Amino acid sequence: MKPAWDQLASEYADSTSVVIADADCTASGKDLCEEFEVRGYPTIKYFSSETGPKGKDYNGGRGFDELKKFTQENLEQKCLLADPSGCSEKEAEFLSKWKDKPAEEVKAQLERLSKMSGGSMKPDLKKWLTQRLNILKQL
């Protein structure tokens, strides 16, 4: 698994939205692993706006292709305020609508959408909710 993980880290080395890192839970990373409740090795944890501060365990494939697919679909933010070229048409429209609104309105919308994120919804609606949250957090 280590070669696939290192390849993934190399792939995202210049990313502004994804950090790929590792910790040796038997040495200098022991405290970190205890803090994040790592019990078995190797354990892959991922962190997003939906996982909470302790993250979630990744249980998918351990090859590079599976890791990259998961990262692209679940973690990578392509629509960035600093570089909107990765935004879909829908995201670009949402971004342009909200970028000039007062901070109080943006904060209220962010809070409203954050409350919705805990509920159950169809995957495409969940994805759109997450995309809007990611945009609003950048504002």
C-alpha positions as semicolon CSV with decimal commas, in nm:
position;residue;x (nm);y (nm);z (nm)
1;M;0,000;0,000;0,000
2;K;0,288;0,240;0,073
3;P;0,383;0,284;-0,296
4;A;0,021;0,369;-0,387
5;W;-0,001;0,613;-0,094
6;D;0,326;0,781;-0,190
7;Q;0,207;0,809;-0,552
8;L;-0,118;0,970;-0,431
9;A;0,080;1,214;-0,215
10;S;0,293;1,304;-0,514
11;E;-0,017;1,352;-0,730
12;Y;-0,165;1,600;-0,481
13;A;0,159;1,767;-0,370
14;D;0,058;2,101;-0,528
15;S;-0,312;2,081;-0,442
16;T;-0,470;2,370;-0,258
17;S;-0,760;2,157;-0,133
18;V;-0,615;1,813;-0,049
19;V;-0,334;1,714;0,185
20;I;-0,204;1,357;0,175
21;A;0,009;1,271;0,478
22;D;0,114;0,977;0,687
23;A;0,218;0,916;1,045
24;D;0,418;0,637;1,202
25;C;0,200;0,532;1,496
26;T;0,484;0,335;1,650
27;A;0,724;0,629;1,668
28;S;0,690;1,008;1,644
29;G;0,324;0,990;1,535
30;K;0,208;0,791;1,837
31;D;0,036;1,085;2,011
32;L;-0,133;1,191;1,688
33;C;-0,262;0,838;1,629
34;E;-0,400;0,819;1,982
35;E;-0,570;1,157;1,941
36;F;-0,745;1,041;1,623
37;E;-0,829;0,696;1,763
38;V;-0,620;0,492;1,520
39;R;-0,630;0,134;1,648
40;G;-0,504;-0,081;1,360
41;Y;-0,233;-0,041;1,102
42;P;-0,246;0,062;0,831
43;T;-0,543;0,291;0,890
44;I;-0,647;0,558;0,644
45;K;-0,843;0,851;0,784
46;Y;-0,999;1,127;0,580
47;F;-1,131;1,464;0,688
48;S;-1,397;1,683;0,530
49;S;-1,675;1,914;0,638
50;E;-1,895;1,608;0,697
51;T;-1,656;1,392;0,902
52;G;-1,617;1,603;1,211
53;P;-1,283;1,679;1,376
54;K;-1,184;1,312;1,430
55;G;-1,229;1,222;1,062
56;K;-1,362;0,892;0,930
57;D;-1,193;0,565;0,849
58;Y;-1,152;0,493;0,478
59;N;-1,252;0,136;0,394
60;G;-1,212;0,132;0,016
61;G;-0,949;-0,019;-0,209
62;R;-0,583;0,036;-0,123
63;G;-0,447;0,068;-0,477
64;F;-0,359;0,401;-0,634
65;D;-0,657;0,405;-0,872
66;E;-0,910;0,344;-0,592
67;L;-0,746;0,598;-0,362
68;K;-0,734;0,861;-0,634
69;K;-1,096;0,802;-0,737
70;F;-1,212;0,840;-0,376
71;T;-1,006;1,156;-0,335
72;Q;-1,138;1,311;-0,656
73;E;-1,500;1,229;-0,581
74;N;-1,508;1,302;-0,209
75;L;-1,225;1,529;-0,101
76;E;-1,086;1,740;-0,383
77;Q;-1,232;2,088;-0,415
78;K;-1,216;2,186;-0,777
79;C;-1,417;2,506;-0,747
80;L;-1,190;2,755;-0,576
81;L;-1,247;3,126;-0,526
82;A;-0,885;3,194;-0,623
83;D;-0,914;2,973;-0,934
84;P;-1,274;2,933;-1,055
85;S;-1,162;2,747;-1,369
86;G;-1,247;2,418;-1,194
87;C;-1,605;2,521;-1,120
88;S;-1,899;2,362;-1,293
89;E;-2,148;2,599;-1,456
90;K;-2,380;2,555;-1,158
91;E;-2,101;2,625;-0,908
92;A;-1,981;2,929;-1,104
93;E;-2,334;3,070;-1,103
94;F;-2,363;3,013;-0,726
95;L;-2,021;3,168;-0,667
96;S;-2,100;3,480;-0,870
97;K;-2,435;3,516;-0,689
98;W;-2,276;3,502;-0,343
99;K;-1,930;3,656;-0,380
100;D;-2,050;4,017;-0,348
101;K;-2,310;3,960;-0,077
102;P;-2,251;4,103;0,271
103;A;-2,060;3,880;0,513
104;E;-2,365;3,847;0,739
105;E;-2,574;3,700;0,456
106;V;-2,297;3,459;0,359
107;K;-2,261;3,348;0,722
108;A;-2,638;3,298;0,758
109;Q;-2,652;3,090;0,439
110;L;-2,351;2,886;0,552
111;E;-2,521;2,815;0,886
112;R;-2,847;2,721;0,714
113;L;-2,678;2,480;0,474
114;S;-2,459;2,336;0,752
115;K;-2,772;2,244;0,948
116;M;-2,907;2,066;0,640
117;S;-2,587;1,862;0,593
118;G;-2,673;1,629;0,881
119;G;-2,999;1,515;0,723
120;S;-3,050;1,234;0,479
121;M;-3,083;1,317;0,112
122;K;-3,016;1,171;-0,229
123;P;-2,646;1,155;-0,325
124;D;-2,676;1,422;-0,599
125;L;-2,842;1,665;-0,359
126;K;-2,579;1,589;-0,092
127;K;-2,305;1,660;-0,347
128;W;-2,462;1,994;-0,446
129;L;-2,503;2,085;-0,079
130;T;-2,135;2,006;-0,018
131;Q;-2,031;2,210;-0,323
132;R;-2,225;2,513;-0,197
133;L;-2,079;2,475;0,151
134;N;-1,728;2,463;0,007
135;I;-1,790;2,782;-0,190
136;L;-1,942;2,969;0,104
137;K;-1,654;2,869;0,334
138;Q;-1,413;3,034;0,092
139;L;-1,606;3,360;0,105
